[in-house]
N, CA, C and O of each residue as an XYZ file, in Angstrom:
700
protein
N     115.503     53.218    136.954
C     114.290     53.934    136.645
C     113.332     53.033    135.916
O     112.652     52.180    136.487
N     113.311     53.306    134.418
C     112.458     52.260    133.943
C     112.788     51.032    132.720
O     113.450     51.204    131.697
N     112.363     50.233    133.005
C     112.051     49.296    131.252
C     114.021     48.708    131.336
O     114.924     49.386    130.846
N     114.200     47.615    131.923
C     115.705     47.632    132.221
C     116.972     48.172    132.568
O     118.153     48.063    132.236
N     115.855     49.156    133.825
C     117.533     49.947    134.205
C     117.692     51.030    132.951
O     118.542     51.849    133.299
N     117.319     51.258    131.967
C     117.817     52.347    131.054
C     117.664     54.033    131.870
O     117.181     54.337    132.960
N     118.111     54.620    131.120
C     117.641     56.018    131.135
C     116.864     56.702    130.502
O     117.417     56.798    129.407
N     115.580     57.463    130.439
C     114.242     57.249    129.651
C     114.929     59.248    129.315
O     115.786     59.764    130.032
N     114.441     59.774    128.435
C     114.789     61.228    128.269
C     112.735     61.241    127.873
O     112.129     60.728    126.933
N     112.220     62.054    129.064
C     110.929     62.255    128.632
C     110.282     63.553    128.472
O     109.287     64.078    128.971
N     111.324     63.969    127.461
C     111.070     65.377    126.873
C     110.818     64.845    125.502
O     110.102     65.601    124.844
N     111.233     63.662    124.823
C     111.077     62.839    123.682
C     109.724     62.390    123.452
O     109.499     61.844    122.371
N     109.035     62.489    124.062
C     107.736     61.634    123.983
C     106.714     62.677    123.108
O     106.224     63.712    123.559
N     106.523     62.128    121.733
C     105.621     62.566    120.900
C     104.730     63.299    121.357
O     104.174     63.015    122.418
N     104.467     64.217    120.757
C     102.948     65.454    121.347
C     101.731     64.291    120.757
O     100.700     64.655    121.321
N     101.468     63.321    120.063
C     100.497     63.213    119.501
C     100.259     62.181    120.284
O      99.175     61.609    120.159
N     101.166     61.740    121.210
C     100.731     60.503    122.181
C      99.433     60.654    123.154
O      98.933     61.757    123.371
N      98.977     59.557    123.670
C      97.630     59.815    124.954
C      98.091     59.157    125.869
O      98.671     58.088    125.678
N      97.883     59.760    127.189
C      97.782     58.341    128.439
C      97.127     56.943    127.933
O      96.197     56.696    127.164
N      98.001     56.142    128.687
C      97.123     54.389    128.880
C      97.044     54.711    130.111
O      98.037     55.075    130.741
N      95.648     54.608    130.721
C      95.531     54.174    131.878
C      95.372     52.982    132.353
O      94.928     52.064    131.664
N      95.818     52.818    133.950
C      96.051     51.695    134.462
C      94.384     51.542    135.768
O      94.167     52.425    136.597
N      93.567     50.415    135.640
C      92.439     50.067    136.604
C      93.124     48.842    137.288
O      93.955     48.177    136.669
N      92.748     48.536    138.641
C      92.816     47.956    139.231
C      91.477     46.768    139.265
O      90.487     47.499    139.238
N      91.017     45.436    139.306
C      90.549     44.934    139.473
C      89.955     45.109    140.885
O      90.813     44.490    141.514
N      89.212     45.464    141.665
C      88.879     44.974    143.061
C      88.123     44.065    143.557
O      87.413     44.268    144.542
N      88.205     42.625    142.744
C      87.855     42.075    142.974
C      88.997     40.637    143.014
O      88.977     39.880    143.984
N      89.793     40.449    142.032
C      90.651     39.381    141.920
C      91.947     40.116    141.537
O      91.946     41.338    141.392
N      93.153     39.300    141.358
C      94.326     39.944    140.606
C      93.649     40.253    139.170
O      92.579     39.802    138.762
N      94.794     41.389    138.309
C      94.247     41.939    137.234
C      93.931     43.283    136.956
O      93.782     44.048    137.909
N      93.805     43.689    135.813
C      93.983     45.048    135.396
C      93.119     45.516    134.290
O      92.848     44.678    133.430
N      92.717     46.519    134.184
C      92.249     46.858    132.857
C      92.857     47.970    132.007
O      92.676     49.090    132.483
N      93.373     47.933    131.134
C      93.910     49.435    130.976
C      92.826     50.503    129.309
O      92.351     50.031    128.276
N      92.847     51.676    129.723
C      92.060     52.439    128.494
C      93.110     53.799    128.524
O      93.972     54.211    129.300
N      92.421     54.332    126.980
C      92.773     55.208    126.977
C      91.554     56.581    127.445
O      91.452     57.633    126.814
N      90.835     56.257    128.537
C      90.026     56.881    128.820
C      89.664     56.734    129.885
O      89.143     55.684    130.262
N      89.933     58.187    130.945
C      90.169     58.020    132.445
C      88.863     57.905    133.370
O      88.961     57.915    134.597
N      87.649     57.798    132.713
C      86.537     57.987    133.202
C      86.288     56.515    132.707
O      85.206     56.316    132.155
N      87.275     55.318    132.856
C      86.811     53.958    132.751
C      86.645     53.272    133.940
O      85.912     52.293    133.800
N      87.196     53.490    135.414
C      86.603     53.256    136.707
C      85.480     52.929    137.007
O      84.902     51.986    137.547
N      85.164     54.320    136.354
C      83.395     54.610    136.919
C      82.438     54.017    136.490
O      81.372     54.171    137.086
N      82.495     53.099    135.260
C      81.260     51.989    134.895
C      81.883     50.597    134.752
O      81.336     49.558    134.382
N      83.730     50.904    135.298
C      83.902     48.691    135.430
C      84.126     48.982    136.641
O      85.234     48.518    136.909
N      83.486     49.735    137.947
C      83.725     49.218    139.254
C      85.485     49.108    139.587
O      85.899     48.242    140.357
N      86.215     49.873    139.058
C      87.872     49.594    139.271
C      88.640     50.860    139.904
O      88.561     52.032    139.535
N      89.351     50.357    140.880
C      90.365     51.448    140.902
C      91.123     52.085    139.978
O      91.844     51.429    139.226
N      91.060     53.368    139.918
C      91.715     54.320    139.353
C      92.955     53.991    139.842
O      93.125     53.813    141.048
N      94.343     53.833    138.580
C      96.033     53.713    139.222
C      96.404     54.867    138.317
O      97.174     55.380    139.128
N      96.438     55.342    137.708
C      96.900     56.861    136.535
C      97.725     56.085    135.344
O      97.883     54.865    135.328
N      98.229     57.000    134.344
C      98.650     56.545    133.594
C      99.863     55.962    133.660
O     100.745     56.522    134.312
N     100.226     54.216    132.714
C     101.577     54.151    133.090
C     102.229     54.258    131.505
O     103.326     53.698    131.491
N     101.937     54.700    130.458
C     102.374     54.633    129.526
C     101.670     55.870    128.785
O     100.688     56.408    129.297
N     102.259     56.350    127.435
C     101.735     56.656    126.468
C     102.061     56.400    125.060
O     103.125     56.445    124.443
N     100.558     56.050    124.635
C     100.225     55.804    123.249
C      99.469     56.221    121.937
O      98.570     57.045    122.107
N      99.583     55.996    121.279
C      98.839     56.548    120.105
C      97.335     55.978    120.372
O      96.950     54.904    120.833
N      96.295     57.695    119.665
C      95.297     56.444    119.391
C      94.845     56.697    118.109
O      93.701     56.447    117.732
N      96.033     57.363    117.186
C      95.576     56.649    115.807
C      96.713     55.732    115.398
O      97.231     55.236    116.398
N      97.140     55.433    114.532
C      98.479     54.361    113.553
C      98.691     55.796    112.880
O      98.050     56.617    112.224
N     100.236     55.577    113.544
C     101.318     56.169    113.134
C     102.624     55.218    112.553
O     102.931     54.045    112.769
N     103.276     56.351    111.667
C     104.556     55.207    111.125
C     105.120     54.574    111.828
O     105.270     55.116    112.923
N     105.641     53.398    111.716
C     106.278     52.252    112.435
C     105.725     51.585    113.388
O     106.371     50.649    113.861
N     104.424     51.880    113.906
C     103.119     51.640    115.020
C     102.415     50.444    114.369
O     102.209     50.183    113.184
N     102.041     49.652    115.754
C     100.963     47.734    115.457
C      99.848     48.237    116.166
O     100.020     49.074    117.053
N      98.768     47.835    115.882
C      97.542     47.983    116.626
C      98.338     47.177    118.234
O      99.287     46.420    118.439
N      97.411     47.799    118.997
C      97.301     46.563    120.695
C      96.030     46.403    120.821
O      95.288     47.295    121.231
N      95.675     45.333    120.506
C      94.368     44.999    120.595
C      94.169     44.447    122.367
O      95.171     44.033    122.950
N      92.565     44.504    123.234
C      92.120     44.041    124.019
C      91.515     42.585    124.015
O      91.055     42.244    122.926
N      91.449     41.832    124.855
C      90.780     40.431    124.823
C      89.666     40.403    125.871
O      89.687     41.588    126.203
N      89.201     40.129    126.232
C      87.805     40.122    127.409
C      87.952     38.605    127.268
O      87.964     37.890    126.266
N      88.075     38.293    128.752
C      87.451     36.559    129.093
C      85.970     36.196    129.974
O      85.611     36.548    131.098
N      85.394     35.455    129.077
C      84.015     35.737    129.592
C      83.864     34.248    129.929
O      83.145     33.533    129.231
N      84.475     33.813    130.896
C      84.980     32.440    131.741
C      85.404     32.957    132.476
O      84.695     32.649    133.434
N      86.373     33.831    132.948
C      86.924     34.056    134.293
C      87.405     35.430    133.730
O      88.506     35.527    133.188
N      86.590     36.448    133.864
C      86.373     38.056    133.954
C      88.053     38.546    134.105
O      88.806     38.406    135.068
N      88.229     38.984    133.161
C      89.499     39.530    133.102
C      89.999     40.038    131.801
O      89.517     39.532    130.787
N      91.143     41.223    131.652
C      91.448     41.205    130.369
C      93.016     40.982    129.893
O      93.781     40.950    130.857
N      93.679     40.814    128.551
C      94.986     40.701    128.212
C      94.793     41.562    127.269
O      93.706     41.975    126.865
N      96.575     42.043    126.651
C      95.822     43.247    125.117
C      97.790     42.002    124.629
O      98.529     41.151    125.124
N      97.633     42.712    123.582
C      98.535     41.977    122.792
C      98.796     42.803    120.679
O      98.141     43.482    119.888
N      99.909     42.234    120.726
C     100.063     43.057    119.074
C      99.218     41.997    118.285
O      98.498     42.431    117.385
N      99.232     40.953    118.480
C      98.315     39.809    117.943
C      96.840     39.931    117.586
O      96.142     40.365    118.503
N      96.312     39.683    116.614
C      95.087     40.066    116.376
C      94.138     38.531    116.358
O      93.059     38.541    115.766
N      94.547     37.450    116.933
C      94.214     36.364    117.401
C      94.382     36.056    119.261
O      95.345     36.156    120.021
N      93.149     35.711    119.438
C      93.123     35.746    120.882
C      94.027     33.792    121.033
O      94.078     32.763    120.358
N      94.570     34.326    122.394
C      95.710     32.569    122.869
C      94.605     31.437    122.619
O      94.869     30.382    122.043
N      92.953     31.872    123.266
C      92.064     30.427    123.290
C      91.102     30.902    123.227
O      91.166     32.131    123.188
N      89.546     30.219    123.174
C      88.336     30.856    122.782
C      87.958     31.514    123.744
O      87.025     32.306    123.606
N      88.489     31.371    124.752
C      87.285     31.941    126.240
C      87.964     33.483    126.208
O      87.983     34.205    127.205
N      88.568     33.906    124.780
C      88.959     35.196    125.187
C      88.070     36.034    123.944
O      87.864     35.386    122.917
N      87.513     37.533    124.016
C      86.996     37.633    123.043
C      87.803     38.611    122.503
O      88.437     39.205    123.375
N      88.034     39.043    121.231
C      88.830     40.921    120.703
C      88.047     41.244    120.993
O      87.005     40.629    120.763
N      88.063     42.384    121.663
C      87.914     43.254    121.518
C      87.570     44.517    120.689
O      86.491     45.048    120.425
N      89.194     44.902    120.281
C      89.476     45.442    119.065
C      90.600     46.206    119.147
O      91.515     45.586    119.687
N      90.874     47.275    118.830
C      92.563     47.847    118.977
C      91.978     49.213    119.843
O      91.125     50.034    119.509
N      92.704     49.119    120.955
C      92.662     49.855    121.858
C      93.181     51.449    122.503
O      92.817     52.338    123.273
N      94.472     51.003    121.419
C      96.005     51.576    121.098
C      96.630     51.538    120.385
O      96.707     50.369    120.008
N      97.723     52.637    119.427
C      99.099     51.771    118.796
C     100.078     52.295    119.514
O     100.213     53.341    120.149
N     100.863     51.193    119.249
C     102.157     50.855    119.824
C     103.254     50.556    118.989
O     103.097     50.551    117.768
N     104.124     50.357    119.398
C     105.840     50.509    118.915
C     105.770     48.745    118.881
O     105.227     48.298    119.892
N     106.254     47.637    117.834
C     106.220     46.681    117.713
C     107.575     45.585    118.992
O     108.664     46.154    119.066
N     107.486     44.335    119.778
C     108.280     44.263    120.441
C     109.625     44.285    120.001
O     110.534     43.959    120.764
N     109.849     44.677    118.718
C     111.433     44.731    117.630
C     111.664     45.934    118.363
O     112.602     45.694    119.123
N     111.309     47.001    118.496
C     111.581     48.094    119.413
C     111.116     49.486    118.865
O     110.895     49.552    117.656
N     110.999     50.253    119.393
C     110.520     51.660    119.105
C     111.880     52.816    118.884
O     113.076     52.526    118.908
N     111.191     54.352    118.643
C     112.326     55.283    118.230
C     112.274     55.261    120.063
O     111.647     54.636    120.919
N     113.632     56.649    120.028
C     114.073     57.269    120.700
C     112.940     57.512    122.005
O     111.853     58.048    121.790
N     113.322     57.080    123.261
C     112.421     57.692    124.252
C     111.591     56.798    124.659
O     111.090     56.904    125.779
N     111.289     55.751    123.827
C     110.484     54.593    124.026
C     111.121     53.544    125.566
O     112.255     53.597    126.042
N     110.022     52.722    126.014
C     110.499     51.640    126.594
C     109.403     50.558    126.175
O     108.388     50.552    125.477
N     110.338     49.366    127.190
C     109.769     48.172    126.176
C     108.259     48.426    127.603
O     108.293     49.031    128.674
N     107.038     47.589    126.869
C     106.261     47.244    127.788
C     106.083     45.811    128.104
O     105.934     44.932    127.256
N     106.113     45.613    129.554
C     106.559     43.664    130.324
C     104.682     43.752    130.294
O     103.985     44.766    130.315
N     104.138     41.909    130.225
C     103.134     41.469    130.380
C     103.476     40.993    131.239
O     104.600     40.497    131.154
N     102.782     40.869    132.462
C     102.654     39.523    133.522
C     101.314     39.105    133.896
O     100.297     39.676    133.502
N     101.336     38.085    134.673
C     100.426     37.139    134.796
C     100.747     36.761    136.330
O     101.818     36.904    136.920
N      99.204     36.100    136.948
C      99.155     36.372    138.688
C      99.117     34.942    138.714
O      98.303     34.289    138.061
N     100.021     34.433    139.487
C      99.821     32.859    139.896
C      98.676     32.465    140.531
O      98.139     31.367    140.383
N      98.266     33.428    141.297
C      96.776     32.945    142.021
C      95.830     32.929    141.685
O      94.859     32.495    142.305
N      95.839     33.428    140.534
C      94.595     33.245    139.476
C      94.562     34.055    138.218
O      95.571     34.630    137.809
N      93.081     34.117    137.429
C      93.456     35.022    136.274
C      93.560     36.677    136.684
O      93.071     37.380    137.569
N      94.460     36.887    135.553
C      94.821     37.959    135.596
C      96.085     38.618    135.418
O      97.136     38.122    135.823
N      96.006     39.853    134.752
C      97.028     40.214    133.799
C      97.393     41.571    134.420
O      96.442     42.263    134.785
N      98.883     42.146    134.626
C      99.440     43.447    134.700
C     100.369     43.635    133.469
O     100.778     42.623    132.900
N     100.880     45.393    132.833
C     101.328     45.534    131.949
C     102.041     46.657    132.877
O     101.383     47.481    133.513
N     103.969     46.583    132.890
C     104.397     47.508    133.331
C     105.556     47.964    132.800
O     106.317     47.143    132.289
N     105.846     49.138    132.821
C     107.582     49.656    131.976
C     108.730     49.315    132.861
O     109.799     49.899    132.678
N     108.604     48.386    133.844
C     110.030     47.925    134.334
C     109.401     46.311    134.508
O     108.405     45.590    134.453
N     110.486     46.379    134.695
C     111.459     44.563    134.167
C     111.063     44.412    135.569
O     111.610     43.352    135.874
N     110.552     44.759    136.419
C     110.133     44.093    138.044
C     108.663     44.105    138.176
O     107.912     45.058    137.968
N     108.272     42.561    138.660
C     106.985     42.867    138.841
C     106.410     43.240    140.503
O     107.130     42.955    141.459
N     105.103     43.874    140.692
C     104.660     44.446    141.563
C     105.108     43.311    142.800
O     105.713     43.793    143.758
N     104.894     42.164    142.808
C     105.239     41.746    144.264
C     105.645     40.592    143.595
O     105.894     40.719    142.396
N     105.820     38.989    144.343
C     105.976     37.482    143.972
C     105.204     36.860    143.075
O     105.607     36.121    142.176
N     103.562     37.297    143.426
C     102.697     36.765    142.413
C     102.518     37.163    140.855
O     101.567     37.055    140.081
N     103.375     37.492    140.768
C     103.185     38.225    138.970
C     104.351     37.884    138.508
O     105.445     38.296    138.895
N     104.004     36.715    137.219
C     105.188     35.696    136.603
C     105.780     37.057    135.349
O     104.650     37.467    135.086
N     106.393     37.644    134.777
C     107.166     38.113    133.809
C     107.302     37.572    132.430
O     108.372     37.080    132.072
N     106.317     37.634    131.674
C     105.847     37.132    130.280
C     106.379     37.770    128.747
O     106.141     37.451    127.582
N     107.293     38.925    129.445
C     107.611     39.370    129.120
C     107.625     40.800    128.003
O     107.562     41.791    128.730
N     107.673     41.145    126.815
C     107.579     42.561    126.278
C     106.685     42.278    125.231
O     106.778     41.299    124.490
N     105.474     43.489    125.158
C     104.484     43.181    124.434
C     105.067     44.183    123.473
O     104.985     43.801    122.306
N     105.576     45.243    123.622
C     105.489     46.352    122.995
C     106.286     47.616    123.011
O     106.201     47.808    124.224
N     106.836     48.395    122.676
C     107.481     49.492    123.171
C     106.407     51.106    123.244
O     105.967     51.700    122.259
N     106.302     51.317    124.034
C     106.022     52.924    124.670
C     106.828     53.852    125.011
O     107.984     53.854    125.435
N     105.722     55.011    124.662
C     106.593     56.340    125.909
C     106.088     56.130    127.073
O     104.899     55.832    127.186
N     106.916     56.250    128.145
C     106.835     55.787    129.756
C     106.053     56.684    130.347
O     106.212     57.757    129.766
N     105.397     56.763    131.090
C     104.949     57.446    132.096
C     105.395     57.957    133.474
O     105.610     56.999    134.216
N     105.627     59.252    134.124
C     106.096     59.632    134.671
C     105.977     58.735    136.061
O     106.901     58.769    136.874
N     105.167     58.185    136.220
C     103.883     57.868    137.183
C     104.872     56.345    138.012
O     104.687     55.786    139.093
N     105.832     56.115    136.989
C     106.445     55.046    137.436
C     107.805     54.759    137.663
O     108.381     53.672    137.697
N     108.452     56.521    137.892
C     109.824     56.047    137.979
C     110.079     55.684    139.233
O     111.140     55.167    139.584
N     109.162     55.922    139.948
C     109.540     56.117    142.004
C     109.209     54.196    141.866
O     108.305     53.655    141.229
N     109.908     53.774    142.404
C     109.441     52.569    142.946
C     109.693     51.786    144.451
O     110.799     51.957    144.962
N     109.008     51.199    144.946
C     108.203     50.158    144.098
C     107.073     50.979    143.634
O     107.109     52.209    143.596
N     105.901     50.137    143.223
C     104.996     50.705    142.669
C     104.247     50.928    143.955
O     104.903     50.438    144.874
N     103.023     51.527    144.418
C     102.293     51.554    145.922
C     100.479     51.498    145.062
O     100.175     51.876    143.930
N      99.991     51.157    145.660
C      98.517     51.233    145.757
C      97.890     51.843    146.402
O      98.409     52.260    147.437
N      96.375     52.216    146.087
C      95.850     52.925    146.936
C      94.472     52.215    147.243
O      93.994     51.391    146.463
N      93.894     52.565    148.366
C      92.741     52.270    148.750
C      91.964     52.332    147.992
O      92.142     53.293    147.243
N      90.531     51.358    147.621
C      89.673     51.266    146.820
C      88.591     52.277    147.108
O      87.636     52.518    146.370
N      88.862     52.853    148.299
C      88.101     54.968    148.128
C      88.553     55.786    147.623
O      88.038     56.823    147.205
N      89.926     55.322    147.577
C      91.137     56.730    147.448
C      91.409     57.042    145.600
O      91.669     56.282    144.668
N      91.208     58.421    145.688
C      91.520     58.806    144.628
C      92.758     59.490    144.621
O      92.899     60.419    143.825
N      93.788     59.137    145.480
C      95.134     59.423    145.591
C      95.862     58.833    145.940
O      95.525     58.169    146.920
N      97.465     58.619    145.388
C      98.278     58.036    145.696
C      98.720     57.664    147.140
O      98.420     58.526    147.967
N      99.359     56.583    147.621
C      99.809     56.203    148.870
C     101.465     56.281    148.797
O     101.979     56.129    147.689
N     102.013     56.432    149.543
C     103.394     56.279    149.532
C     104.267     57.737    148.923
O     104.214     58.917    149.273
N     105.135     56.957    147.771
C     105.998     58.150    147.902
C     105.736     57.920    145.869
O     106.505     58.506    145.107
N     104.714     57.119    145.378
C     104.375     57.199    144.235
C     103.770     58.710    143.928
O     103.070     59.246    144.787
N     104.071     59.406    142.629
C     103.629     60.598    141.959
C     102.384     60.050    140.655
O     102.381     59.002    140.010
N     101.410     61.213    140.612
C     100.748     60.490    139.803
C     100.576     62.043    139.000
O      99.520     62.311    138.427
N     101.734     63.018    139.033
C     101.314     64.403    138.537
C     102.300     64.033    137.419
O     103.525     64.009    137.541
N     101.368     63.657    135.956
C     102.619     63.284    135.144
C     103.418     64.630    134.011
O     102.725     65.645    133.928
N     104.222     64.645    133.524
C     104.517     65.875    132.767
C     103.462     65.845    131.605
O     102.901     64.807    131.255
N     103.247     67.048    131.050
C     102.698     66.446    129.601
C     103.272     67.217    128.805
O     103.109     67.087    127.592
């Protein structure tokens, strides 16, 4: 299922949590993720639904996840780090909190960073597999509550019209 083969119990997942949503780049590899589902509609991105949930205030045992913007080659990374890797990245600011990569309570999974060999660009997912060959495994930024949205796998995409899933992916998550 998710985040190493574990077993996720997602009746555990805090009431005070929010979706992270997941955007698609349609233009290069890459992702954007918010906690606000009407973010498509002014960065030009596919809508993918939520693959996680997070806080969006600081709660006990919770790190900020801050965003980075690269304004050299258009793309974003988020991270517990409040220092961007190099200059061509800017903060953002904290986007989310999250469960530190030491690990979270009960119900949590870890969250994997990857990175696209073919160019810039960043995916964030609750299993230990990435979407196809091109996405290197950078490994755990963070721990979350999972999203329903991702136990079916593989993961599937949808058309850059489509406001619905392809395949045998669910995007009706519990809440």
């Amino acid at each position: 299922c998710c985040g190493d083969d574990q077993a996720v119990t997602y009746s555990t997942r805090d009431s005070l949590t929010v979706p992270f949503y997941q955007y698609a780049n349609l233009v290069g590899p890459g992702y954007h993720y918010s906690r606000d589902p009407a973010s498509a509609a002014y960065l030009s991105q596919r809508y993918d639904g939520p693959i996680a949930y997070v806080y969006s205030l600081s709660q006990p045992g919770t790190v900020p996840l801050y965003q980075y913007a690269n304004f050299v080659n258009p793309g974003y990374y988020y991270s517990t780090t409040n220092t961007p890797t190099t200059s061509t990245w800017r903060n953002d600011g904290v986007v989310a909190w999250v469960y530190p990569i030491s690990g979270g309570p009960t119900g949590t999974v870890p969250l994997y960073q990857y990175t696209n060999r073919l160019g810039p660009g960043y995916q964030y997912r609750i299993t230990n597999t990435p979407t196809d060959s091109t996405w290197l495994n950078y490994g755990i930024v963070a721990y979350v509550y999972p999203s329903m949205n991702y136990i079916t796998e593989p993961y599937t995409t949808r058309s850059a019209n489509s406001d619905y899933p392809s395949g045998i992916e669910t995007f009706n998550d519990f809440n």
